Tab-separated table of C-alpha atoms in Angstrom:
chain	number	residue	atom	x	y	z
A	29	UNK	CA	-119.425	-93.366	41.940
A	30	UNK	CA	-122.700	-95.125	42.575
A	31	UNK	CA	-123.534	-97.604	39.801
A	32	UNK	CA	-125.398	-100.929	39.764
A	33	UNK	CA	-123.596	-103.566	38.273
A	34	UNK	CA	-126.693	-105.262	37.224
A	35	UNK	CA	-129.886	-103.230	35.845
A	36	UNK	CA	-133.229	-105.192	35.820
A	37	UNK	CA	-136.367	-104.536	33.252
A	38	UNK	CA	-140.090	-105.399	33.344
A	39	UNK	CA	-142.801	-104.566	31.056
A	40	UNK	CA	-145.869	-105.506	31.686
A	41	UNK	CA	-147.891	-102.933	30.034
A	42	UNK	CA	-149.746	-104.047	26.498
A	43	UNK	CA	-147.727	-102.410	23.447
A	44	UNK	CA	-144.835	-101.154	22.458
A	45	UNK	CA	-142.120	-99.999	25.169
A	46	UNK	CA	-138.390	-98.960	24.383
A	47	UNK	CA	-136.759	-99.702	27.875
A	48	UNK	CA	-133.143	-99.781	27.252
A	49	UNK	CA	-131.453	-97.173	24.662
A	50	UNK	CA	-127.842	-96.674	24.636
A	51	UNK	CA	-125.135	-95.511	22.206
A	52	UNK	CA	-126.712	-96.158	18.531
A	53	UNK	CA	-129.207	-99.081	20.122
A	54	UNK	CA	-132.376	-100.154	21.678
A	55	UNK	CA	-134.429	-103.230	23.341
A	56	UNK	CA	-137.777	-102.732	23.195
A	57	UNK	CA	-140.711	-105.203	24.452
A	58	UNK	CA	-143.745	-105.493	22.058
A	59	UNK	CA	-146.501	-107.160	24.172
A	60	UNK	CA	-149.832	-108.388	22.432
A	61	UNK	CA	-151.842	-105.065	22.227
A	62	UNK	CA	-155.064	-105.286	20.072
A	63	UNK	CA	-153.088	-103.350	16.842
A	64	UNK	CA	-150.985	-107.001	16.549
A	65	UNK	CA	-153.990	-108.867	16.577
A	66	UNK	CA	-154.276	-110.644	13.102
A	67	UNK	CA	-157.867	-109.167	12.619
A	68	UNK	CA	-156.487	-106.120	13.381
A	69	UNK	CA	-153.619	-105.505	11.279
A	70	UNK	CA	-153.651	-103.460	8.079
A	71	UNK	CA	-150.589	-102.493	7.156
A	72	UNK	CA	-147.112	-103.091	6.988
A	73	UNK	CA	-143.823	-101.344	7.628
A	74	UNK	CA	-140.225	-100.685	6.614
A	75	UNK	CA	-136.383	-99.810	8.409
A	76	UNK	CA	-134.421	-97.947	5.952
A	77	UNK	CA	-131.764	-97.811	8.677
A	78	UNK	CA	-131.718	-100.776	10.998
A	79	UNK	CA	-132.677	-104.901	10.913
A	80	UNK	CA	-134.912	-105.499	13.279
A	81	UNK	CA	-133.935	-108.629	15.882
A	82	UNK	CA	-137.628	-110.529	17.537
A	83	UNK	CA	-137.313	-113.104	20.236
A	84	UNK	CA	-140.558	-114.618	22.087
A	85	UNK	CA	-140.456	-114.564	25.268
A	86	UNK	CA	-143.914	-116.031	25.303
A	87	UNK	CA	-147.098	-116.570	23.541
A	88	UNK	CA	-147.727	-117.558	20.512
A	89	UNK	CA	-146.894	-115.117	17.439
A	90	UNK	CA	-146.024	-115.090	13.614
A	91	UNK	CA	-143.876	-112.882	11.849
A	92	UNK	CA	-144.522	-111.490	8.221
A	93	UNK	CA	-142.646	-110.547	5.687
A	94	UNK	CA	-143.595	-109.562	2.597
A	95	UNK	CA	-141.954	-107.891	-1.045
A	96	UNK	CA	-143.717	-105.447	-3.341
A	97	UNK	CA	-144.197	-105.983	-6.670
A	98	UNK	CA	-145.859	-102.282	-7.558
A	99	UNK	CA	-148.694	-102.134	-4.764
A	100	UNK	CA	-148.869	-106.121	-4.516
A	101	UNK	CA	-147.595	-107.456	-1.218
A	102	UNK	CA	-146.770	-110.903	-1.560
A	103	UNK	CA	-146.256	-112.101	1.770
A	104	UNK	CA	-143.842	-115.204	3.921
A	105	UNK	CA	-145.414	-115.605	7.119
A	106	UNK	CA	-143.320	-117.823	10.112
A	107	UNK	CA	-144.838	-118.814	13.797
A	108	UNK	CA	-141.842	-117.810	16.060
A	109	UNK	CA	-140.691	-120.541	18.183
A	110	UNK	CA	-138.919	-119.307	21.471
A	111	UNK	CA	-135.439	-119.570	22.084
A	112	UNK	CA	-135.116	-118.338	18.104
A	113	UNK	CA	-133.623	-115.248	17.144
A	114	UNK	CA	-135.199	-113.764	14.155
A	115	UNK	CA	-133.949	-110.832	11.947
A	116	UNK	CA	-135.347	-108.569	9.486
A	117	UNK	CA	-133.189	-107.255	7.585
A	118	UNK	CA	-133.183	-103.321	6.857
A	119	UNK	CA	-135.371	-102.194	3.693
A	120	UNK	CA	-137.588	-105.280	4.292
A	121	UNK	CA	-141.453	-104.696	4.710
A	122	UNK	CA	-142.668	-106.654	7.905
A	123	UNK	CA	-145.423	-107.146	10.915
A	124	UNK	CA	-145.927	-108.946	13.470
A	125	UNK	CA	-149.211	-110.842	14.647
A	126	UNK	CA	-149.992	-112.158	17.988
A	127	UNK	CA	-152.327	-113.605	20.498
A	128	UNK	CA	-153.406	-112.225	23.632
A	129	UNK	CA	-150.593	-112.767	26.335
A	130	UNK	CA	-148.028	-112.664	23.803
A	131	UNK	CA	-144.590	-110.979	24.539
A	132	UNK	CA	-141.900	-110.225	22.008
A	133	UNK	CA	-138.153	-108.594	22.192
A	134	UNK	CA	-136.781	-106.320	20.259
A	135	UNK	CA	-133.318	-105.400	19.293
A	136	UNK	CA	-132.787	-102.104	16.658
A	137	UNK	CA	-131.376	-99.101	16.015
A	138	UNK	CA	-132.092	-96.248	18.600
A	139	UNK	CA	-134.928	-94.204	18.259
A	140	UNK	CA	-136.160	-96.251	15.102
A	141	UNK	CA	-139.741	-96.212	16.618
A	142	UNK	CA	-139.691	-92.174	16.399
A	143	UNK	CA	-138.081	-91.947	12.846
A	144	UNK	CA	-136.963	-94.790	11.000
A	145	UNK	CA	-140.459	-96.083	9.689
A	146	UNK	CA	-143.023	-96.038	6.556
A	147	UNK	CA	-146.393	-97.597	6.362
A	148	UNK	CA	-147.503	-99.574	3.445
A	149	UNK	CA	-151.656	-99.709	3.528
A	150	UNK	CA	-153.057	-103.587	2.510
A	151	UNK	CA	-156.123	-103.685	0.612
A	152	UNK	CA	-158.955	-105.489	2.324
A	153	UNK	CA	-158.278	-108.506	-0.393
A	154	UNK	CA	-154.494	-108.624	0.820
A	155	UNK	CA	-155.594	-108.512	4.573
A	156	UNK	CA	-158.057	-111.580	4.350
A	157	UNK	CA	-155.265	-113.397	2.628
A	158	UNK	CA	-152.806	-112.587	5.251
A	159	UNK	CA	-155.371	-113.519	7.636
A	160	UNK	CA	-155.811	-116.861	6.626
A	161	UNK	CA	-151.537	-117.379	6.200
A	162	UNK	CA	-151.029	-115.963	9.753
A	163	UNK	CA	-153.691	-118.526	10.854
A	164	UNK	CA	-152.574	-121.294	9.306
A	165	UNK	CA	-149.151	-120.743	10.362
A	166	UNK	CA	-150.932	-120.775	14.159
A	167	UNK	CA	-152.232	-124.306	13.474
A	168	UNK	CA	-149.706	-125.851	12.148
A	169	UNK	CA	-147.505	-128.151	14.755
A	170	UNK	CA	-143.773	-126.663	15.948
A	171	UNK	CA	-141.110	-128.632	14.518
């Protein structure tokens, strides 16, 4: 039997890239791609079936969460520090912004990125006030 005892991944392509999907699981790499960028994004999604685990690898990016009361989003936004693993737990509407040259990890649920998603559309009125959280959360110092 020919097997490496030690497999080695690199993405270095902008966006989205499952690399590693075994029995039930995944590790993807999310690298800044101009969808994440915080004047791009306009929308947010859901899991129904898995949390979803982010780690920076580097960069600088902020994760968002937000609940629904009716069709109003009202958001939590946190700059990820690296070295910090952060979950979001299933059923939990989410994004993630970045700046160019960010890179992100994550751990899910296999093949969550094919079937395990729904889109919730922000208003332009909910988008400039994420804007300005998300960038404010960029200026503020690291504790």
């Amino acid at each position: 039997m020919d097997t490496k005892p030690i497999e080695r991944y690199t993405v270095t392509e902008e966006g989205y890239h499952p690399f590693l999907i075994q029995d039930g699981w995944q590790v993807a790499q999310l690298n800044y791609m101009e969808a994440q960028d915080i004047q791009n994004i306009h929308r947010l999604d859901v899991h129904h079936h898995t949390d979803e685990v982010f780690v920076l690898l580097q960069g600088d990016a902020v994760l968002i969460g937000a609940v629904l009361h009716g069709d109003v989003p009202t958001f939590s936004v946190e700059r990820m520090q690296p070295k910090i693993t952060y979950n979001i737990p299933k059923d939990s509407w989410h994004n993630i912004a970045m700046r160019p040259g960010s890179e992100v990890l994550i751990v899910e649920k296999s093949n969550t990125h094919v079937s395990d998603f729904e889109f919730f559309p922000l208003t332009l009125e909910k988008r400039k006030e994420l804007r300005d959280l998300v960038e404010q959360a960029l200026t503020e110092n690291i504790e």
